[in-house]
Short mmCIF file of C-alpha atoms (C1' of nucleotides) in Angstrom, two decimals:
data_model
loop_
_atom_site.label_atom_id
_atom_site.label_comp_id
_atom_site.label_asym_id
_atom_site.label_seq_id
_atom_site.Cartn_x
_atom_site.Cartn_y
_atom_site.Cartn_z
CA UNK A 171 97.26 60.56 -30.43
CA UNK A 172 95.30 58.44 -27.91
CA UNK A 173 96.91 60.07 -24.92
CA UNK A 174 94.07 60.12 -22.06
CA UNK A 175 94.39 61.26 -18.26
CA UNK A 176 97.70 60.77 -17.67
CA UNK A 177 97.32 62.98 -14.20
CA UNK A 178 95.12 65.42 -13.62
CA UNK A 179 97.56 68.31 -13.69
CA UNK A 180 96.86 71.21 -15.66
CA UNK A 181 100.14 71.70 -17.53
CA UNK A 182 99.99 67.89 -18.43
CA UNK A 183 96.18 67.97 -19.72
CA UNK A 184 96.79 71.48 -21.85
CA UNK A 185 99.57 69.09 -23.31
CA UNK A 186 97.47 66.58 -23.92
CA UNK A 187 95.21 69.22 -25.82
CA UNK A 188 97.71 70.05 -27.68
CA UNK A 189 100.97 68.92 -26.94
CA UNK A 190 101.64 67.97 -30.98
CA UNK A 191 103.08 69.22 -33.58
CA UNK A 192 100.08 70.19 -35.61
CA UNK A 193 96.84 71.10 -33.18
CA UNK A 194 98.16 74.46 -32.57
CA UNK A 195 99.08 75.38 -35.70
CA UNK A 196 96.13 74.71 -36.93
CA UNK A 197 94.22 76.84 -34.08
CA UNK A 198 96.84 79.71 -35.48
CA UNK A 199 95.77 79.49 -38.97
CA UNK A 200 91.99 80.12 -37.66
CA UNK A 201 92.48 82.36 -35.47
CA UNK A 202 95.29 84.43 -36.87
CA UNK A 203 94.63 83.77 -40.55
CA UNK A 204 90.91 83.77 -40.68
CA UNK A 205 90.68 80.25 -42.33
CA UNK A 206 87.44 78.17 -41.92
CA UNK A 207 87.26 75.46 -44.19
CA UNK A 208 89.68 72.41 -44.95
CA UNK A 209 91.05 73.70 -47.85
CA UNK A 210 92.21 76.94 -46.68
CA UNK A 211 93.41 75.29 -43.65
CA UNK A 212 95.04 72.24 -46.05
CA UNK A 213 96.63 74.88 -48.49
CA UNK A 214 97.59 78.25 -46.50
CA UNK A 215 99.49 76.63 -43.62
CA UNK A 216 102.88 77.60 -44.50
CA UNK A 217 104.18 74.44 -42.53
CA UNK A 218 102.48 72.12 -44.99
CA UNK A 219 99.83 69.74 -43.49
CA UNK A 220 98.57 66.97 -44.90
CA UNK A 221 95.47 65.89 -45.42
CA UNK A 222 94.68 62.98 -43.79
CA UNK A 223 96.34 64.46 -40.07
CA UNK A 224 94.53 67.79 -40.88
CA UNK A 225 91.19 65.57 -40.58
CA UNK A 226 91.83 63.49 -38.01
CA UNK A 227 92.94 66.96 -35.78
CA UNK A 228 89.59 68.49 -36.86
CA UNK A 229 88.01 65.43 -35.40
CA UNK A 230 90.17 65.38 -32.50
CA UNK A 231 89.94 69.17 -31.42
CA UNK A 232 86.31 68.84 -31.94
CA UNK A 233 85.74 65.67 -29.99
CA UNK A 234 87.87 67.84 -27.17
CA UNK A 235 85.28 71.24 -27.50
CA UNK A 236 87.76 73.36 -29.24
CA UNK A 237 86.02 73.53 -32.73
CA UNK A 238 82.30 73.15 -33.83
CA UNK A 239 81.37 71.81 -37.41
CA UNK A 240 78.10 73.43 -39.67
CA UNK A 241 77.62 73.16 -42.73
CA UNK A 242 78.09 76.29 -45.41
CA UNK A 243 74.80 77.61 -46.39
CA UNK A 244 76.36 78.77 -50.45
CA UNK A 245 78.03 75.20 -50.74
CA UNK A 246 76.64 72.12 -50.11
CA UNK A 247 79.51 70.03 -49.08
CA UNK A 248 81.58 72.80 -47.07
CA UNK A 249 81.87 72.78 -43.76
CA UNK A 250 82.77 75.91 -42.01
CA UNK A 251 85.05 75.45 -38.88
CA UNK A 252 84.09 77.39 -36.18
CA UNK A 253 86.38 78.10 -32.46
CA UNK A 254 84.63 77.91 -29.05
CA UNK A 255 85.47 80.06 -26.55
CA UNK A 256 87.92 76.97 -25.03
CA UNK A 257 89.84 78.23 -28.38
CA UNK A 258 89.27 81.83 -28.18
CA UNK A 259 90.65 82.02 -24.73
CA UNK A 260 94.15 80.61 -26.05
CA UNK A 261 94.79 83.85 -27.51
CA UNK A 262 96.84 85.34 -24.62
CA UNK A 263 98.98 81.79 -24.15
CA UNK A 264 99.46 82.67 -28.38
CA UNK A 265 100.84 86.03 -27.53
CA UNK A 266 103.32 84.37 -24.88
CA UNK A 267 104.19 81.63 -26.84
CA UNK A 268 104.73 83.99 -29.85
CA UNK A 269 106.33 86.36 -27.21
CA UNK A 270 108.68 83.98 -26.07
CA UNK A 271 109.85 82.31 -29.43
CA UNK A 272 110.96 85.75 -31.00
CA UNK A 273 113.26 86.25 -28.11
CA UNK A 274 114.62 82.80 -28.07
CA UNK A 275 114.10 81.24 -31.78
CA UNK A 276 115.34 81.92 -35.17
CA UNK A 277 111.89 83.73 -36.48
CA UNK A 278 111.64 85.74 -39.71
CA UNK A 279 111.45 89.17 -39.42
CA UNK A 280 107.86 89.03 -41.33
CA UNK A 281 106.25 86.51 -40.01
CA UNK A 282 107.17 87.42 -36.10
CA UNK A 283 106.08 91.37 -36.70
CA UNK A 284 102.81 89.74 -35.75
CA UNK A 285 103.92 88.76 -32.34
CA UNK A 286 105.81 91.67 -31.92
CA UNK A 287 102.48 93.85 -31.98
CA UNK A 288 100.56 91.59 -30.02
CA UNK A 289 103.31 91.77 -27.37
CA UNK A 290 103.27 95.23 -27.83
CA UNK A 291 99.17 95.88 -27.81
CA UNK A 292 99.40 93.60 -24.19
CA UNK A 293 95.86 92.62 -22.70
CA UNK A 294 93.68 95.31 -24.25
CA UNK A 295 94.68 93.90 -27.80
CA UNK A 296 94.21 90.35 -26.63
CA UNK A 297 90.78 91.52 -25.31
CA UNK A 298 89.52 93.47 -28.63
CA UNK A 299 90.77 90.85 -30.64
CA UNK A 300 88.51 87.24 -28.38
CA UNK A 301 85.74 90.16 -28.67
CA UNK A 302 86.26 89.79 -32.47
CA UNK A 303 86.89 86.11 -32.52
CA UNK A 304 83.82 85.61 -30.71
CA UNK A 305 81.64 87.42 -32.75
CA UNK A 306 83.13 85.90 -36.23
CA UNK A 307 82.63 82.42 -34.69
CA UNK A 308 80.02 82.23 -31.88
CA UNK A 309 77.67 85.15 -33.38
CA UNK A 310 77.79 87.63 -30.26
CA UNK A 311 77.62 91.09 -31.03
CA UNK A 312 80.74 93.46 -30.64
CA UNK A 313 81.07 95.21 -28.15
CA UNK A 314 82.76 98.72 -29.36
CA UNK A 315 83.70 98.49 -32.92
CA UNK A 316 86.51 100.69 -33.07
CA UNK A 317 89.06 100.93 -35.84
CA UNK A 318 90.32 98.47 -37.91
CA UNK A 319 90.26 94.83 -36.51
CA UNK A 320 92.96 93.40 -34.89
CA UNK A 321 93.29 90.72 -37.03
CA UNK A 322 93.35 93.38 -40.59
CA UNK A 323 96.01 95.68 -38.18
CA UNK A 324 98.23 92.67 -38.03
CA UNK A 325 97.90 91.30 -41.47
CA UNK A 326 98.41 95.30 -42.71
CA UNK A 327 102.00 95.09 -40.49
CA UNK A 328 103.32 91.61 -42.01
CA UNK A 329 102.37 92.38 -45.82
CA UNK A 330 103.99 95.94 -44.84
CA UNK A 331 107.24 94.05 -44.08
CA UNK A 332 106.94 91.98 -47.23
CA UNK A 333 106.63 95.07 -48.54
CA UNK A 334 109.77 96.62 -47.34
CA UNK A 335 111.77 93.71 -47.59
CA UNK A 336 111.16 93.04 -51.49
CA UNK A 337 111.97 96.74 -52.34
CA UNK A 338 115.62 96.23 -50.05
CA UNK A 339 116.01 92.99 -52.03
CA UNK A 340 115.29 95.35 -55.38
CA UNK A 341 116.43 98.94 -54.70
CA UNK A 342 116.08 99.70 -58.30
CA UNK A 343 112.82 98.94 -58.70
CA UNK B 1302 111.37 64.13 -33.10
CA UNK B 1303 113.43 65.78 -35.48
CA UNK B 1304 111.13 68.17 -37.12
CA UNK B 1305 113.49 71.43 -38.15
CA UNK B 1306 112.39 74.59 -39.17
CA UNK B 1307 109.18 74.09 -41.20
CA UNK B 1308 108.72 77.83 -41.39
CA UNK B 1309 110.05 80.86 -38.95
CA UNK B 1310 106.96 81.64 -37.45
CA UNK B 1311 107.54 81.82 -33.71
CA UNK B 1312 104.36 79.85 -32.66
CA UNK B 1313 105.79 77.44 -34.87
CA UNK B 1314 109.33 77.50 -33.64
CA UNK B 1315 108.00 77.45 -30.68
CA UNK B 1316 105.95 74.09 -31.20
CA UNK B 1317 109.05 72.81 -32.67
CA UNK B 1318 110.72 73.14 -28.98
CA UNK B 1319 108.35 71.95 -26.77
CA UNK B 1320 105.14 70.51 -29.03
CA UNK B 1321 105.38 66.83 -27.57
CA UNK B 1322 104.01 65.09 -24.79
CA UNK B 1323 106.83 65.23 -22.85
CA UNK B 1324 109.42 68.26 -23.14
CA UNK B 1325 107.05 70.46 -21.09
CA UNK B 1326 106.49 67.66 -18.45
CA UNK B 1327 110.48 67.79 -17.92
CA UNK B 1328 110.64 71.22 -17.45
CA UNK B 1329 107.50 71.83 -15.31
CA UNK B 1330 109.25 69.15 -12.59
CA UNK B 1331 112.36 71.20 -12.62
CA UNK B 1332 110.57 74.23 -12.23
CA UNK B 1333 107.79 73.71 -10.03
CA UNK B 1334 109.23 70.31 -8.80
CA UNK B 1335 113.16 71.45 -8.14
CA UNK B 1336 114.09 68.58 -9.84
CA UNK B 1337 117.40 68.29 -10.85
CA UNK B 1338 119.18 64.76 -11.81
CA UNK B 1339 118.08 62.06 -13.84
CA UNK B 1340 116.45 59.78 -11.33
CA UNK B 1341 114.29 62.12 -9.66
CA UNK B 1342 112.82 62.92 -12.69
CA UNK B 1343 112.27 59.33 -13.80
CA UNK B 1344 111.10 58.32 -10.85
CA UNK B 1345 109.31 61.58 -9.77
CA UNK B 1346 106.86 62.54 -12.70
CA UNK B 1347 103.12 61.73 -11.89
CA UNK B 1348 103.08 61.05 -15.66
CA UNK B 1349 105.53 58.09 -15.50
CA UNK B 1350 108.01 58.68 -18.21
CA UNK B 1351 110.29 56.16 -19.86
CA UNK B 1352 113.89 56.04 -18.97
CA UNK B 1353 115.12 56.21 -23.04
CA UNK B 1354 112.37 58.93 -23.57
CA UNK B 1355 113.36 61.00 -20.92
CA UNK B 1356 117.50 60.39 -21.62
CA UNK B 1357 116.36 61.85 -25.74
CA UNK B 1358 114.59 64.89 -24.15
CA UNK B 1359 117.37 65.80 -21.68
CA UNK B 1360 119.90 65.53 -24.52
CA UNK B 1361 117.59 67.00 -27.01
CA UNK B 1362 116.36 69.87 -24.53
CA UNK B 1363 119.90 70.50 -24.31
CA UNK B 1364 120.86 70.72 -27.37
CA UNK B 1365 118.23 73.74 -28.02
CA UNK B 1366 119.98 75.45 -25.50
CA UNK B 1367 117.26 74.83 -22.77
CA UNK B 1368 119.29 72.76 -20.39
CA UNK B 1369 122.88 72.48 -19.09
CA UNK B 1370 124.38 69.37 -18.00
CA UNK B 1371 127.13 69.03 -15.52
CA UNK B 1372 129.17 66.72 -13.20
CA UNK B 1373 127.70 66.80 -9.37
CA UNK B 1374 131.13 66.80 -7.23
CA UNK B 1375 129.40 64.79 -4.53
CA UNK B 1376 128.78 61.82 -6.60
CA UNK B 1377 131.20 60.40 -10.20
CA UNK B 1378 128.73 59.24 -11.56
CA UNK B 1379 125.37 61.97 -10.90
CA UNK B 1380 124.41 64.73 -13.33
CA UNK B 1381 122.80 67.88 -12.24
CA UNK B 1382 120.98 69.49 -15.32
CA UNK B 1383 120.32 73.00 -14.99
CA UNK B 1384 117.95 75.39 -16.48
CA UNK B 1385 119.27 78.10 -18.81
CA UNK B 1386 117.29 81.76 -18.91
CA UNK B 1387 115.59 80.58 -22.13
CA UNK B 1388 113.88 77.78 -20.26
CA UNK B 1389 112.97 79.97 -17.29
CA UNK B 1390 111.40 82.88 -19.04
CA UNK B 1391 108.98 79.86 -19.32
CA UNK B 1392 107.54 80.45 -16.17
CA UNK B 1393 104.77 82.92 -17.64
CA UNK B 1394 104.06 80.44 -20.36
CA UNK B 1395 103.35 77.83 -17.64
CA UNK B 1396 100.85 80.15 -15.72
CA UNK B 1397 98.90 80.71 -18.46
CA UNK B 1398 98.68 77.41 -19.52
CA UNK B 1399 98.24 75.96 -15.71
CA UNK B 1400 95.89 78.83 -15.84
CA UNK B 1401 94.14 77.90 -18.96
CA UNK B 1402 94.15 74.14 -18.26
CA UNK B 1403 92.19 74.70 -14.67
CA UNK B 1404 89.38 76.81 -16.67
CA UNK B 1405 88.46 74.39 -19.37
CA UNK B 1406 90.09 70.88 -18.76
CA UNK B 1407 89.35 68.38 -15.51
CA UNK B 1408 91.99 69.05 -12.89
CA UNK B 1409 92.03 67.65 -9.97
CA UNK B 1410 92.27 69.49 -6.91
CA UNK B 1411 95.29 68.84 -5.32
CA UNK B 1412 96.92 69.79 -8.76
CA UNK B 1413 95.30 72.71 -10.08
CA UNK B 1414 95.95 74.35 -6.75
CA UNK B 1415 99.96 75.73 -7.82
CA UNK B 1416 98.32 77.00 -10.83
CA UNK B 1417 95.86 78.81 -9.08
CA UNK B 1418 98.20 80.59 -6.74
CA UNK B 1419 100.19 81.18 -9.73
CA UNK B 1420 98.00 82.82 -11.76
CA UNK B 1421 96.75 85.03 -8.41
CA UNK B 1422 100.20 86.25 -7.63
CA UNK B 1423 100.40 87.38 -11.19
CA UNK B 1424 103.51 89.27 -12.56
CA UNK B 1425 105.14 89.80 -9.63
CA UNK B 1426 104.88 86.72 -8.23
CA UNK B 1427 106.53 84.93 -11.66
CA UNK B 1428 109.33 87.07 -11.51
CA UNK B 1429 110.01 85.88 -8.03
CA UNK B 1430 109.67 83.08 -8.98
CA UNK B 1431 112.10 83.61 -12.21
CA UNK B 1432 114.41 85.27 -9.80
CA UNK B 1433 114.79 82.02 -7.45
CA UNK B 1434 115.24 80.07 -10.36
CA UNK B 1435 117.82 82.05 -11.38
CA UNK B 1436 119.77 81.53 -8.52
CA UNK B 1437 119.19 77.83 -8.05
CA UNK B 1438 120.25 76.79 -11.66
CA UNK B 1439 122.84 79.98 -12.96
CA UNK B 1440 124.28 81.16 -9.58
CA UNK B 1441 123.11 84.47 -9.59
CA UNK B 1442 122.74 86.74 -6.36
CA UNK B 1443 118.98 86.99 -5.27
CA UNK B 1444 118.03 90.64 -5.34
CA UNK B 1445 115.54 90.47 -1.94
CA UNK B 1446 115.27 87.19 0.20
CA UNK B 1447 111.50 88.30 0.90
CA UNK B 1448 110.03 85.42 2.70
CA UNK B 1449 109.45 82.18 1.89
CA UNK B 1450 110.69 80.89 -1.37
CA UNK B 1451 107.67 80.85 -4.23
CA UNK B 1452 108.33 76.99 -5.16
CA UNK B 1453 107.77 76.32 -1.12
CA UNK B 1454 104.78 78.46 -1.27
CA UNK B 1455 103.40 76.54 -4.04
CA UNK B 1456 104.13 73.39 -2.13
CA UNK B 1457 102.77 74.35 1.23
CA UNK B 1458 99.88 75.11 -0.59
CA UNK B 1459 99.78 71.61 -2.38
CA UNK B 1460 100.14 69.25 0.50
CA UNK B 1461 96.98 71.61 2.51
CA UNK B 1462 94.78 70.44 0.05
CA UNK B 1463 96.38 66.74 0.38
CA UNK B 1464 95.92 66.70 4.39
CA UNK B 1465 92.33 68.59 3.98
CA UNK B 1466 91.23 65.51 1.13
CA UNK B 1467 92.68 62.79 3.90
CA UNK B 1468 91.03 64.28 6.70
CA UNK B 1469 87.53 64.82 4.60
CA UNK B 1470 87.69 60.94 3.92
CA UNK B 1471 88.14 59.88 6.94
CA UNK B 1472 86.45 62.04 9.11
CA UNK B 1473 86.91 60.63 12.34
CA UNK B 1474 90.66 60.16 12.51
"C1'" DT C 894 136.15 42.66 1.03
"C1'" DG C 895 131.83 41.62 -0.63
"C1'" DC C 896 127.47 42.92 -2.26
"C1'" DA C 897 123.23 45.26 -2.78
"C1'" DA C 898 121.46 49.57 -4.15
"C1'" DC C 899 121.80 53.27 -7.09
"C1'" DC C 900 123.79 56.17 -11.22
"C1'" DG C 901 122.68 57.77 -16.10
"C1'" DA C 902 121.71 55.81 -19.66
"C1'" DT C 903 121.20 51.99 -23.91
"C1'" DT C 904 119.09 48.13 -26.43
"C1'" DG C 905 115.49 45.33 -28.59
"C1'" DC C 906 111.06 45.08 -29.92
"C1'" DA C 907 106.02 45.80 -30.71
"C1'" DA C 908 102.64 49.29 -31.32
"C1'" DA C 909 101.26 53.69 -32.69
"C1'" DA C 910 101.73 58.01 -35.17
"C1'" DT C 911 103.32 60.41 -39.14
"C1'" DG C 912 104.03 61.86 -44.00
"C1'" DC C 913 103.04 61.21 -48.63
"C1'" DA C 914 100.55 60.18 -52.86
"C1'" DA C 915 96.64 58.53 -54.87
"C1'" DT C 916 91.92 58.36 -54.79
"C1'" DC C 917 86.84 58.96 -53.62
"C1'" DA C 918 81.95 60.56 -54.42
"C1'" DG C 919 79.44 64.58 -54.59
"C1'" DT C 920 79.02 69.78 -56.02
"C1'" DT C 921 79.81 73.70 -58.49
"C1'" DT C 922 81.61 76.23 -62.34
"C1'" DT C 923 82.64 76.67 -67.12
"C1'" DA D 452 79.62 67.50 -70.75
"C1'" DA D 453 83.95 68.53 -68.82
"C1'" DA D 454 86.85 70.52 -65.47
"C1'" DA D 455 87.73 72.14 -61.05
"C1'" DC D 456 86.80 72.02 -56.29
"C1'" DT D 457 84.50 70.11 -51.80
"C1'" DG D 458 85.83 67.42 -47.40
"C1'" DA D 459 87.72 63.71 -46.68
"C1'" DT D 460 89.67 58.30 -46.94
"C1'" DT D 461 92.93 54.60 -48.14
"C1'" DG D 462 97.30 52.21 -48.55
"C1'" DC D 463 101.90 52.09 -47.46
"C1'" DA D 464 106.65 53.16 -45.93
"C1'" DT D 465 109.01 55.59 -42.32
"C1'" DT D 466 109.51 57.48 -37.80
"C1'" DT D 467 108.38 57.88 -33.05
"C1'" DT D 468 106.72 56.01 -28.90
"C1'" DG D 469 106.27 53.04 -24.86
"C1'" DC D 470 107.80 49.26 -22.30
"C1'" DA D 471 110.92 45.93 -20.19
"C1'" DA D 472 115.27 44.34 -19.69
"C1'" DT D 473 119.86 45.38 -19.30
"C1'" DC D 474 124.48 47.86 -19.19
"C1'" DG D 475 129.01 49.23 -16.97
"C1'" DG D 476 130.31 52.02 -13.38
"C1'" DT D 477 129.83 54.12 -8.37
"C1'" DT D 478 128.51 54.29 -3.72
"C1'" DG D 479 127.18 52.91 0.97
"C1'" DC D 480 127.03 49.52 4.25
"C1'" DA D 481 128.12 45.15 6.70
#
DNA sequence: TGCAACCGATTGCAAAATGCAATCAGTTTT
DNA sequence: AAAACTGATTGCATTTTGCAATCGGTTGCA
């Protein structure tokens, strides 16, 4: 994970962002799933981190301006995670990624209902929902708040297909 | 590098596919490079790859169904790997990211300039693009011959900003 | 016919990254 | 006072990476 300035093209320094297996998913789990601290991020990744690479990716995606540290006023030792807007701005190359690996990949149907309505919502969703991101995580005000946010409308779509799928598993419930 | 199916999330399946430092880097020099047989890709990324690194991502990009292999009747012993439609609906993937990666992340010049075009042309220029691809790598007939090819354009474009460097560092010449 | 250059790899080996479990000191809750 | 939780750190075995040398076969040229 030392990796620097291999050339200066674009493609090969996004890689060398995040061109592993775990950076990413960790930027997912924040942005997607809300988390802030280490243990949410430690315990709610489905894909199962552990500890010691989740802290040395904090370090590293901070040390590369994609996260900021501050403490949690209510807790004395918590540190809440924060994105920059370097982060925020991955949200479209999330969609397309997401986009792309429903087409092509074996996903689940409830965890890729997600990507499906990003897809579907196109720019204006990606737009509402850095609007959001930005004022969770940088403090900027928001712009139009209408309806639900993006990130409840998605999160209302998966647990409906969790939903659906347990009652087809148990009809006679 | 073997890493299978840690959950069905498509950001994650999609990490699975390409989150190393070096699957992307194989694909963006047969897309935006034209490269097509071993040695030119050993010998031709800016990145320097390794010859066993870059035999276990050919065989392992295959495998996933992103490249094709096959015998070049000009020479026994030559491969020409081709890219399948999974690998070229990459091409919006790679704007963004080029995109991305010339916004937040020190590119040089000469580099960033594809990606810039790129992301200008938008849409319609990536499905060109997708379209020449296409018919380099699975033989299929190329709707409108519109001008120069987008790869060419891309190029042209590159080696400008080369001569313009070379002539601002040496003025007098 | 000889021979150098080139073809797609493979091998051996050291260094680095990863994955896992146990553990840490401090904080909060019970 | 005890238990649970906070963000990590440590030690260690396994896996992956990066590098250089090399392989057997093919081709082009003298």
């Amino acid at each position: 994970m030392s990796m620097d300035r291999r050339s200066g093209c674009p493609i090969n320094l996004s890689l060398e962002v995040f061109g592993d297996r775990w950076s990413l998913i960790i930027l997912r789990d924040m942005i997607f799933g809300g988390r802030r601290h280490f243990r949410e991020l430690l315990n709610g990744s489905m894909e199962g981190i552990a500890s010691n690479i989740l802290a040395d990716r904090l370090k590293r995606l901070m040390e590369l301006g994609m996260l900021t540290k501050a403490d949690d006023p209510s807790h004395k030792q918590k540190a809440i995670y924060s994105l920059t807007e370097m982060a925020i701005t991955l949200v479209p190359i999330l969609a397309h990624l997401g986009a792309w690996g429903r087409v092509w990949l074996p996903v689940s149907d409830e965890l890729s209902i997600r990507a499906e309505l990003l897809e579907k919502g196109g720019q204006p969703m990606w737009d509402k929902f850095m609007d959001e991101l930005r004022h969770e995580h940088l403090g900027m005000p928001l712009d139009t708040m209408s309806g639900p946010s993006v990130r409840a409308t998605l999160q209302a779509a998966y647990e409906a297909v969790v939903a659906s799928k347990a009652l087809a598993a148990s009809p006679a419930a």
